[in-house]
Short mmCIF file of C-alpha atoms and ligand atoms in Angstrom, two decimals:
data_model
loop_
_atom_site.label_atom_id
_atom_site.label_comp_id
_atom_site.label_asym_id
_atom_site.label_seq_id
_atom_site.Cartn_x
_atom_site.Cartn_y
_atom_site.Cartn_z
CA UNK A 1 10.94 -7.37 -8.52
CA UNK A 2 12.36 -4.27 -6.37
CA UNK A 3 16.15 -4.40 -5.77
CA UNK A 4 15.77 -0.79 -4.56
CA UNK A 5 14.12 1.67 -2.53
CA UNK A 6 14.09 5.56 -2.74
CA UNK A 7 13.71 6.84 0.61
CA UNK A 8 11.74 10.64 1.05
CA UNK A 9 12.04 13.02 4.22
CA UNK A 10 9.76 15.96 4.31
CA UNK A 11 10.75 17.90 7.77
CA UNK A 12 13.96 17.45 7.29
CA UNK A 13 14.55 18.88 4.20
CA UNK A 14 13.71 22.58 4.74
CA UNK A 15 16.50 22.58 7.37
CA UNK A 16 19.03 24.87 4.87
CA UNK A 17 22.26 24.79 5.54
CA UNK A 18 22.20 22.38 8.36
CA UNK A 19 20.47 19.85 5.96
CA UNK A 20 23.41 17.78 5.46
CA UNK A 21 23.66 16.76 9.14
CA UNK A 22 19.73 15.45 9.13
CA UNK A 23 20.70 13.50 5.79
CA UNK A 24 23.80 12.37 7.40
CA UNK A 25 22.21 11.08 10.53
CA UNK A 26 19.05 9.51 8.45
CA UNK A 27 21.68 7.88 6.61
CA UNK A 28 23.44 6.63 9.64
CA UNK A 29 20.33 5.40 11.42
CA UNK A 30 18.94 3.33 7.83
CA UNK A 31 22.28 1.46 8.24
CA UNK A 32 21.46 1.11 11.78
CA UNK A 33 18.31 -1.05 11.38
CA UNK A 34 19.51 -3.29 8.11
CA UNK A 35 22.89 -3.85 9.41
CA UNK A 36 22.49 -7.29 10.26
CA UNK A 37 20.14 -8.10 7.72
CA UNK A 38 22.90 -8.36 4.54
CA UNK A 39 24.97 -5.85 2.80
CA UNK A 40 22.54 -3.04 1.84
CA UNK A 41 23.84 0.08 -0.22
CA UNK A 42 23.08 3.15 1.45
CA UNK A 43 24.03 6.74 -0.72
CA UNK A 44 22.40 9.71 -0.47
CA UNK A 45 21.92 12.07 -3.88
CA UNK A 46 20.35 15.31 -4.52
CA UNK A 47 17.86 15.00 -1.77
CA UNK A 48 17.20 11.91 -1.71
CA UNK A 49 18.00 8.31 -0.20
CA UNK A 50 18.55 5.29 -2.21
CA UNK A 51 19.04 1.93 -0.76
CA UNK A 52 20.54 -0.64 -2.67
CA UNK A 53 19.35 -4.23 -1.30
CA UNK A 54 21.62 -7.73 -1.78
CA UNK A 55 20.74 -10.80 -3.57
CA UNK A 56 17.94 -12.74 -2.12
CA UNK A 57 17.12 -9.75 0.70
CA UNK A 58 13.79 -10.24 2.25
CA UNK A 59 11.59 -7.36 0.67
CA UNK A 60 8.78 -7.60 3.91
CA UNK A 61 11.66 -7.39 6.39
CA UNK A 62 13.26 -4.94 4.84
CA UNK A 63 10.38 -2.35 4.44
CA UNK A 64 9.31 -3.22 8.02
CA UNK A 65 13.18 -1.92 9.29
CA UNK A 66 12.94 1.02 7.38
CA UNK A 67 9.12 1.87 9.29
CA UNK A 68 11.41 2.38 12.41
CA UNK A 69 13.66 4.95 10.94
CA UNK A 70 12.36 8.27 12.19
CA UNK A 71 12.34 10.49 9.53
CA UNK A 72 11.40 8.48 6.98
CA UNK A 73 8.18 9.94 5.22
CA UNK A 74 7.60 7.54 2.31
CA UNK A 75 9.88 4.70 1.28
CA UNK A 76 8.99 3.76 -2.15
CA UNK A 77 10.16 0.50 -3.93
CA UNK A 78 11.71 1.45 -7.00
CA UNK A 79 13.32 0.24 -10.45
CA UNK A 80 16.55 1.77 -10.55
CA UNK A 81 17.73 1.76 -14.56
CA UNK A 82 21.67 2.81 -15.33
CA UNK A 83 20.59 4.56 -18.37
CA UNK A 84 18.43 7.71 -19.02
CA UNK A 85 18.26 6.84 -23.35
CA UNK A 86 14.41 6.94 -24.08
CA UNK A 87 13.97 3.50 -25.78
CA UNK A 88 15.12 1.43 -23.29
CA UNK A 89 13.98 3.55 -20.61
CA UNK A 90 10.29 3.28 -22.18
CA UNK A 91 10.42 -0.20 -22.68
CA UNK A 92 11.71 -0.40 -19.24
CA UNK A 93 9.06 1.66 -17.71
CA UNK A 94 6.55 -0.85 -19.94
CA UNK A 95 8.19 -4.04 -18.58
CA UNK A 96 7.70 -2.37 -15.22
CA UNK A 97 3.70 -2.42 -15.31
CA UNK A 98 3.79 -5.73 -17.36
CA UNK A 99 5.56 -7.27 -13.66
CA UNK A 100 3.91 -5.46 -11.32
CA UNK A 101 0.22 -5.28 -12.57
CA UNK A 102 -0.46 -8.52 -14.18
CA UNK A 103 -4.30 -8.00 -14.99
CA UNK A 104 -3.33 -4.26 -15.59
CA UNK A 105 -7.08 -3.38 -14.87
CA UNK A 106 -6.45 0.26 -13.56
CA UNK A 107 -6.62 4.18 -14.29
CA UNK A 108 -3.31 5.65 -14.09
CA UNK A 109 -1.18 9.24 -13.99
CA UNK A 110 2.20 9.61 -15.44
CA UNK A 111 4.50 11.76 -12.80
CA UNK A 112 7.65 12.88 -14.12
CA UNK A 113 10.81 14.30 -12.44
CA UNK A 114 14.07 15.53 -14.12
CA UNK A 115 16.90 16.06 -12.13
CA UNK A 116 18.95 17.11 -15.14
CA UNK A 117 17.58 20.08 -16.93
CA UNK A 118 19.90 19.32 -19.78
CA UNK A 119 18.00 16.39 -20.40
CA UNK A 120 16.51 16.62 -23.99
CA UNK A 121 12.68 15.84 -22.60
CA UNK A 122 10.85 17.87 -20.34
CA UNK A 123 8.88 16.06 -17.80
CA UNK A 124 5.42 16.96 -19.23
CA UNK A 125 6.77 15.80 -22.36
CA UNK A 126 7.77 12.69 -20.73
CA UNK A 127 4.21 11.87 -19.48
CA UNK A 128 2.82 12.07 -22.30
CA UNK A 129 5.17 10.22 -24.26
CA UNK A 130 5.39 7.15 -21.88
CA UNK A 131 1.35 7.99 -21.07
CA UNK A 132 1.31 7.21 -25.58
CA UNK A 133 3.26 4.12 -25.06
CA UNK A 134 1.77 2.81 -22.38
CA UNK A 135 -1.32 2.64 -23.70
CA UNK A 136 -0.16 1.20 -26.86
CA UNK A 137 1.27 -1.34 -25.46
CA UNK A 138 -1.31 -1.97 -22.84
CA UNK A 139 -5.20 -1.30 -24.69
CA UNK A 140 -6.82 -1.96 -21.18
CA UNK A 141 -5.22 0.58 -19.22
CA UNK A 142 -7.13 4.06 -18.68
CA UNK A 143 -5.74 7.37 -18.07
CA UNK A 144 -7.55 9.04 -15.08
CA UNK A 145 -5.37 12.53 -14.26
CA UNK A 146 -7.82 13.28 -11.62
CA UNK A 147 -8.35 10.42 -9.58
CA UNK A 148 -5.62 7.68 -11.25
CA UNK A 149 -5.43 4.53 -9.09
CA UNK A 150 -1.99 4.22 -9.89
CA UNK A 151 0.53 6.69 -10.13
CA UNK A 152 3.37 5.77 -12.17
CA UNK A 153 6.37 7.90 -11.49
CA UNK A 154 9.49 8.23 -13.40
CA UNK A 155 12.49 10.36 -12.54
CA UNK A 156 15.55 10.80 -14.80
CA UNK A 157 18.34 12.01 -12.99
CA UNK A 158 21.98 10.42 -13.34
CA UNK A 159 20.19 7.31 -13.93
CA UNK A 160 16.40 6.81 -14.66
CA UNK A 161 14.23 5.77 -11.27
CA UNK A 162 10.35 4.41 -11.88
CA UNK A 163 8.15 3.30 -8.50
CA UNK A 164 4.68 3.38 -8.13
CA UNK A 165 3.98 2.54 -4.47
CA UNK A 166 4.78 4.47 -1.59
CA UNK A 167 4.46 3.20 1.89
CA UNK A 168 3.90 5.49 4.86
CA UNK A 169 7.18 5.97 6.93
CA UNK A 170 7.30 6.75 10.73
CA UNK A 171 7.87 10.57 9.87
CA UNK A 172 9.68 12.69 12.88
CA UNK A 173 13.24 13.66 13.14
CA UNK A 174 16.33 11.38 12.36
CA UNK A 175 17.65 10.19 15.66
CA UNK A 176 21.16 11.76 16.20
CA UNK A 177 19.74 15.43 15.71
CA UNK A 178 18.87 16.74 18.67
CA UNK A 179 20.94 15.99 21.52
CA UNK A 180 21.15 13.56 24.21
CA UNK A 181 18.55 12.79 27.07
CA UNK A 182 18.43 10.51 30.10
CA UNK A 183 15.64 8.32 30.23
CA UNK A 184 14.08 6.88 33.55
CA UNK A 185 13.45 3.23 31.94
CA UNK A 186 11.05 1.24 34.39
CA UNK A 187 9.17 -2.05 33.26
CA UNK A 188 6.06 -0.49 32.99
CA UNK A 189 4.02 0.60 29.96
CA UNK A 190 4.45 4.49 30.11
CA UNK A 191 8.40 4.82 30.04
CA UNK A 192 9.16 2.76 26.81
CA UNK A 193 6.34 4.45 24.99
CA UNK A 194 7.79 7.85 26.23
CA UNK A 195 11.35 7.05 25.23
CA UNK A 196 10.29 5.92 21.68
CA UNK A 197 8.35 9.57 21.43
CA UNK A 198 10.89 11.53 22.52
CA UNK A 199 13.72 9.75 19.98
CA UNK A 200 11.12 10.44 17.27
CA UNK A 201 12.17 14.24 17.40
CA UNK A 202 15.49 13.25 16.51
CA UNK A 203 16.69 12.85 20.72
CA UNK A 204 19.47 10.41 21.32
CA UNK A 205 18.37 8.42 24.29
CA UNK A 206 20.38 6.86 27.04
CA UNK A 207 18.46 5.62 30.00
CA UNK A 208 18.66 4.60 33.84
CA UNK A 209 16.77 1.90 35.82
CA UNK A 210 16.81 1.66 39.54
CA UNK A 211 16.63 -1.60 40.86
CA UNK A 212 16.25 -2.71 44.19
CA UNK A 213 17.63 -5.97 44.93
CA UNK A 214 16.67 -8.35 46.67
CA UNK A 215 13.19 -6.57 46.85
CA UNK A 216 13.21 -6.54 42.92
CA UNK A 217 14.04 -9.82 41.37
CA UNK A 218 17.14 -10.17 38.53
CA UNK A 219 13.91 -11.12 36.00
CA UNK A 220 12.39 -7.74 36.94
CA UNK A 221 16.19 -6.53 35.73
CA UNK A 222 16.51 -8.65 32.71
CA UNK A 223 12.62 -6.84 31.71
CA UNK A 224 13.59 -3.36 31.65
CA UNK A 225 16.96 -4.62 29.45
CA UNK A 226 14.46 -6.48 27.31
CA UNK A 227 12.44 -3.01 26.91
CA UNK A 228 15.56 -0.88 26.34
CA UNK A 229 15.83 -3.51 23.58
CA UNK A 230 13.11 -3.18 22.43
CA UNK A 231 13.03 0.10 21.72
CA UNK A 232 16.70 0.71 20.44
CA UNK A 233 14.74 -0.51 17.61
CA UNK A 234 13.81 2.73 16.74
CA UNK A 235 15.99 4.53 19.01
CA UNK A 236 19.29 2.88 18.11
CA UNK A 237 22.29 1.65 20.32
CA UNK A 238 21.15 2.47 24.03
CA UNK A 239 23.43 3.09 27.24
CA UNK A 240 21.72 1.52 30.06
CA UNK A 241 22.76 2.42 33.37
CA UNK A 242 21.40 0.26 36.58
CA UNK A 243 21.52 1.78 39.80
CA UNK A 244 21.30 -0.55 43.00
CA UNK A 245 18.72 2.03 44.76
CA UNK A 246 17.84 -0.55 47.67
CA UNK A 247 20.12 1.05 50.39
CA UNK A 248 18.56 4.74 49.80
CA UNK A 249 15.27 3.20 49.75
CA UNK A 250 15.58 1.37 52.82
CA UNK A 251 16.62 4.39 54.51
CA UNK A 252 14.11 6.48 53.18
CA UNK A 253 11.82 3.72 54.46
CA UNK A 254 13.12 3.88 57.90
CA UNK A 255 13.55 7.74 58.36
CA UNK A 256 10.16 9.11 56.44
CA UNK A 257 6.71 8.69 56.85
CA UNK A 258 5.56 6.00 54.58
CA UNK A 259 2.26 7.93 53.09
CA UNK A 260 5.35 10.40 51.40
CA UNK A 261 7.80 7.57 50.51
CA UNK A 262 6.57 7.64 46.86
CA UNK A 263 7.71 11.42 46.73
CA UNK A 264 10.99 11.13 48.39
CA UNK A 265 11.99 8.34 46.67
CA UNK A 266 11.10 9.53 43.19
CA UNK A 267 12.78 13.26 44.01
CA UNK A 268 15.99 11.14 45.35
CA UNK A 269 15.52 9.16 41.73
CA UNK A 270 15.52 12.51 39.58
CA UNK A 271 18.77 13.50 41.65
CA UNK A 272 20.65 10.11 40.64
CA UNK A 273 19.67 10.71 37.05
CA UNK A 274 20.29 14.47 37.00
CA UNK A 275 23.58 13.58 38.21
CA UNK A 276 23.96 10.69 35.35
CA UNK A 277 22.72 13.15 33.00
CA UNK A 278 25.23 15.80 33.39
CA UNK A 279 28.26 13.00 34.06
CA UNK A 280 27.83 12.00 30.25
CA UNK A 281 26.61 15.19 28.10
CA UNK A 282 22.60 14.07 28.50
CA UNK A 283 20.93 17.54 27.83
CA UNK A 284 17.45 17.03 29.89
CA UNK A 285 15.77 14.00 31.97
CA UNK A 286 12.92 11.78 30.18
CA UNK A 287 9.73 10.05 32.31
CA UNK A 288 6.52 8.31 31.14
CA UNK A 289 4.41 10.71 33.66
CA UNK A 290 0.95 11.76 32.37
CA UNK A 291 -0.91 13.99 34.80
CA UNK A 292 -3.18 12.14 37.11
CA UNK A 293 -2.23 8.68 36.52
CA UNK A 294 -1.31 7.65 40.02
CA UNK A 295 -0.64 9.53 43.19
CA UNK A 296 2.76 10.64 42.50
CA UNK A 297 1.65 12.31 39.04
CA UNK A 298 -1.09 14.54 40.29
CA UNK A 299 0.34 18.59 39.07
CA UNK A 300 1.25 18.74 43.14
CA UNK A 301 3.50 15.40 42.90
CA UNK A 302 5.10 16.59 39.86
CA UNK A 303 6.28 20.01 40.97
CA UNK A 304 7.52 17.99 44.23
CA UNK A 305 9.93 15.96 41.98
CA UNK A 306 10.32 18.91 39.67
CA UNK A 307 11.81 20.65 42.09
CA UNK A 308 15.49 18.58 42.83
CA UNK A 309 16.15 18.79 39.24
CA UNK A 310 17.33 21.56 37.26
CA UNK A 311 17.47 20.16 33.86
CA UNK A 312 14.61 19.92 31.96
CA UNK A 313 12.65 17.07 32.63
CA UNK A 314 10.93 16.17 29.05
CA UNK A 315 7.46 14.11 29.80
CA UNK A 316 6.15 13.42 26.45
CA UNK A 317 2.62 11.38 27.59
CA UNK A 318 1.69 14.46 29.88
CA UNK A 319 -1.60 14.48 28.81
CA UNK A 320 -1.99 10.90 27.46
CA UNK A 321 -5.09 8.46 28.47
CA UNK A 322 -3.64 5.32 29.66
CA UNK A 323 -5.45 3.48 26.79
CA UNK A 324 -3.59 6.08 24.20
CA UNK A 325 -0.31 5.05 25.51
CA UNK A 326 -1.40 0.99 25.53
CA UNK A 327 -1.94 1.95 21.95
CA UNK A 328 1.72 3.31 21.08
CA UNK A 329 3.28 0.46 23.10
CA UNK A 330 1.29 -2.11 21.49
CA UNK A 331 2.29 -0.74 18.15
CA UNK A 332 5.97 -0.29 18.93
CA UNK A 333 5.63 -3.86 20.26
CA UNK A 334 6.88 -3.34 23.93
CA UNK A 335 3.17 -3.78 25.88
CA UNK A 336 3.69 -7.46 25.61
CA UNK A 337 6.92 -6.98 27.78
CA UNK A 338 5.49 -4.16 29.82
CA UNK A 339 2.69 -6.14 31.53
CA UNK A 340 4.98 -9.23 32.52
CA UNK A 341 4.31 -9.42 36.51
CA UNK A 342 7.81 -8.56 37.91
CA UNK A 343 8.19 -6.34 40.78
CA UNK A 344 9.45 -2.90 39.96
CA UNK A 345 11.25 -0.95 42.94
CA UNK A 346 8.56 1.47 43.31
CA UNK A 347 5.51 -0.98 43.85
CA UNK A 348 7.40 -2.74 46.99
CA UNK A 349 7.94 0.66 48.61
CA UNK A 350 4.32 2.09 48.27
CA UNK A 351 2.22 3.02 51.00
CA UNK A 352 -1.22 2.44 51.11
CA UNK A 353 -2.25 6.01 51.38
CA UNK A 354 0.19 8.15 49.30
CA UNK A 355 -0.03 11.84 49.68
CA UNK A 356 -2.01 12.87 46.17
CA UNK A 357 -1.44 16.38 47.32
CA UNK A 358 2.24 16.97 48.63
CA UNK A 359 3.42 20.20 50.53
CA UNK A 360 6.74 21.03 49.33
CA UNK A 361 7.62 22.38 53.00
CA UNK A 362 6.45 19.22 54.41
CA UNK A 363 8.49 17.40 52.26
CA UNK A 364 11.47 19.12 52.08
CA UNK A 365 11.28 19.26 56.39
CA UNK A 366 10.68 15.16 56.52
CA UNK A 367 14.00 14.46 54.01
CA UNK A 368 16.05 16.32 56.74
CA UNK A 369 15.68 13.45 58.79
CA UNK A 370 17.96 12.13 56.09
CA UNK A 371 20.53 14.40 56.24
CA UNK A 372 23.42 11.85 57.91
CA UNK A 373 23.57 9.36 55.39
CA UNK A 374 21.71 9.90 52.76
CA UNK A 375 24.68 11.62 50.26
CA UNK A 376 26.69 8.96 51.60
CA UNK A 377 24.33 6.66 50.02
CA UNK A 378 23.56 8.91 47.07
CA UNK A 379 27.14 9.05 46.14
CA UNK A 380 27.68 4.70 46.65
CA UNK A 381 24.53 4.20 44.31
CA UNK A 382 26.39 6.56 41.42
CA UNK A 383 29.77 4.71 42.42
CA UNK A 384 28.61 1.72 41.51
CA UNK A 385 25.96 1.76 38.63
CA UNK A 386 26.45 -0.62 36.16
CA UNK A 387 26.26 0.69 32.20
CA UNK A 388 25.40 -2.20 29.71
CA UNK A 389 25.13 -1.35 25.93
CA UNK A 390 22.02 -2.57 24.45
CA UNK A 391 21.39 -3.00 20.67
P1 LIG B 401 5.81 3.26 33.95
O1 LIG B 401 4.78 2.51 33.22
O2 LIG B 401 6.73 3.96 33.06
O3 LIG B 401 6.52 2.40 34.96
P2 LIG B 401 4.16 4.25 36.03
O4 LIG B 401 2.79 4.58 35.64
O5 LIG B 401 4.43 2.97 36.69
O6 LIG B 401 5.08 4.40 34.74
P3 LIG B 401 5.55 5.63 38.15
O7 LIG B 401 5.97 4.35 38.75
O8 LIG B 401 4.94 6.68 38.97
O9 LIG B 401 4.62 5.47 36.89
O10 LIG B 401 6.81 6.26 37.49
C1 LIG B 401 6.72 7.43 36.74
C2 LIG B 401 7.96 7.52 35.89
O11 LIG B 401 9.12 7.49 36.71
C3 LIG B 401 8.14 6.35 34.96
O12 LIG B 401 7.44 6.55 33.76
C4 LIG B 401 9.63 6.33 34.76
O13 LIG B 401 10.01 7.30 33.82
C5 LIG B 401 10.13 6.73 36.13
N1 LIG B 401 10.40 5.54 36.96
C6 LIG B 401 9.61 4.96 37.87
N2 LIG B 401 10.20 3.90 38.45
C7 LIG B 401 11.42 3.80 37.89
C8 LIG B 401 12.54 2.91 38.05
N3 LIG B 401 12.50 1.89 38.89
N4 LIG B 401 13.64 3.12 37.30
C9 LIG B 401 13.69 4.16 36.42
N5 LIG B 401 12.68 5.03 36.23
C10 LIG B 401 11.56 4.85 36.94
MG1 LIG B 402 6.40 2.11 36.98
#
């Protein structure tokens, strides 16, 4: 019965004179997620978002694209009439509750917006008026101002607009407002989850995966593209690079003791991206670390990788319980993906006994054991990363 939807933002709209840029980008990013589901009208108008769907669009679909537009508070369904006249927008408002509440066995509110001040009815004027006629027209119906079980809400602006559900959006920022960042995309269940958080405060996201052949397999490869996928659902388009890590690894492996390999090889993997980062206008570096998950994320590990890096390194699941972050990537759908058995770089390389408590001197004084090859290496893996567009 809907060939519409009126899209409302909250954050977004106390943003004043920037607030064009947020609509603009909300705008861009609704087109983002129906483009290849038909020809969908999107306009923006005094505030507000209208959608205009094609012939035969798939309402469930639909509605289920727009829950991954960040920024979206409440997309409503809506009957969108071309005139404002007060007979036909009465009847109109009539036919509405006729279609969409068949056994019309409800209390209901009147709500009533005018964009227009000229127009000749003021909105409490309007609820009662339409309140009157509804109830002639419908006996069973109940007003309840209070506690109404239905809200029926009619706005007369240009043309007349009447909805009565509202479905939750994803709320957050739209995507395109807040810069870029680099992501560090592995195939487990923390970095996805972390990517998807981040882009919900309006953060473009690019990421990087390093991949270790022939240690890591092409399927643990075609995973992490999968994820990045996956999430460029909510994110939009992503720039993927792949960095062949295997030779610094190896000589990490052969020049370090093994209980600090984690560390070394993780500081050496903030470097790459840093440098990534900073090569194409990424403003900070994104991980799916949460305090105390593993060795390498105990506060000591984390100022030990900290500590190459001089951008910002964002870490939205600090304080996360695993389960809390199964939860997010079950919801954005990419645990299913996550927990696929594929070798990531890091799990061949671990040692049995990783330092939980690095010493940054030690540290620092074991990677100078690296110092005649390892920028060599560095500078190859950069050289030849491969960038593939996901969308
Ligand atoms: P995840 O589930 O994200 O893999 P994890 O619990 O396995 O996390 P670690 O392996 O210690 O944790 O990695 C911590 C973070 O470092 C990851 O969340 C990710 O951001 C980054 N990272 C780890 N391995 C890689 C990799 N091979 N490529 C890119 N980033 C990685
Ligand atoms: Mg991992």
């Amino acid at each position: 019965m809907y060939k519409a939807f009126l899209i409302k933002y909250a954050e977004i709209g106390i943003k004043g004179k920037n607030r064009y840029i947020f609509e603009n980008a909300l705008r861009d990013q609704i087109k983002n997620v129906l483009r290849n589901m038909g020809e969908y009208i999107v306009t923006k108008e005094q505030g507000r978002i209208y959608i205009e769907c094609p012939d035969g669009y798939d309402f469930e679909e639909t509605v289920e694209a727009l829950k991954r537009v960040f920024g979206i508070v409440q997309i409503c369904p809506v009957m969108i009439l071309d005139t404002t006249d007060w007979e036909p927008l009465q009847e109109a408002v009539g036919d509405f509750v006729q279609v969409k509440y068949p056994d019309r066995n409800f209390t209901f509110k009147m709500e009533a917006k005018r964009g227009n001040k000229n127009y000749p009815i003021t909105s409490p004027e309007i609820c009662i008026e339409m309140g009157a006629y509804l109830l002639k027209r419908f006996p069973e119906l109940k007003v309840d101002v209070h506690r109404p079980e239905v809200k029926i809400m009619v706005e007369v602006r240009n043309k007349s607009y009447v909805y009565s559900e509202i479905i939750e959006g994803p709320g957050g920022m739209p995507v395109g407002t807040a810069g870029k960042a680099l992501l560090l995309l592995s195939g487990g269940i923390d970095s996805p989850v972390a990517g998807y958080m981040i882009s919900k405060r309006g953060v473009t996201i690019d990421a990087v995966y390093f991949h270790a052949p022939p240690y890591t397999s092409e399927r643990a490869k075609q995973k992490v593209t999968d994820l990045a996928k996956l999430v460029s659902r909510y994110t939009g388009p992503i720039r993927l690079h792949v960095i062949n890590f295997t030779e610094v690894q190896l000589y990490i492996y052969e020049k370090c003791p093994h209980e600090e390999l984690t560390i070394i090889m993780r500081r050496y993997m903030m470097k790459i991206a840093e440098q990534i980062a900073t090569d194409t206008g990424c403003l900070g570096l994104v991980t799916g670390e949460s305090i105390g998950q593993v060795a390498s994320q105990t506060l000591h590990s984390l100022a030990a990788t900290n500590e190459v890096c001089k951008l910002p390194v964002y870490r939205p699941l600090i304080a996360f319980d695993k389960q809390d972050i199964v939860n997010i990537a079950e919801k954005i759908n990419t645990y299913e993906t996550s927990i696929l058995p594929f070798e990531d770089c890091c799990t061949i390389f671990v040692a049995k006994h990783p330092v939980t408590k690095p010493s940054l001197k030690v540290i620092r004084n074991s990677e100078k054991a690296l110092q005649e090859k390892i920028d060599e290496l560095v500078n190859t893996a950069l050289e030849t990363k491969e960038t593939l567009f996901i969308q």
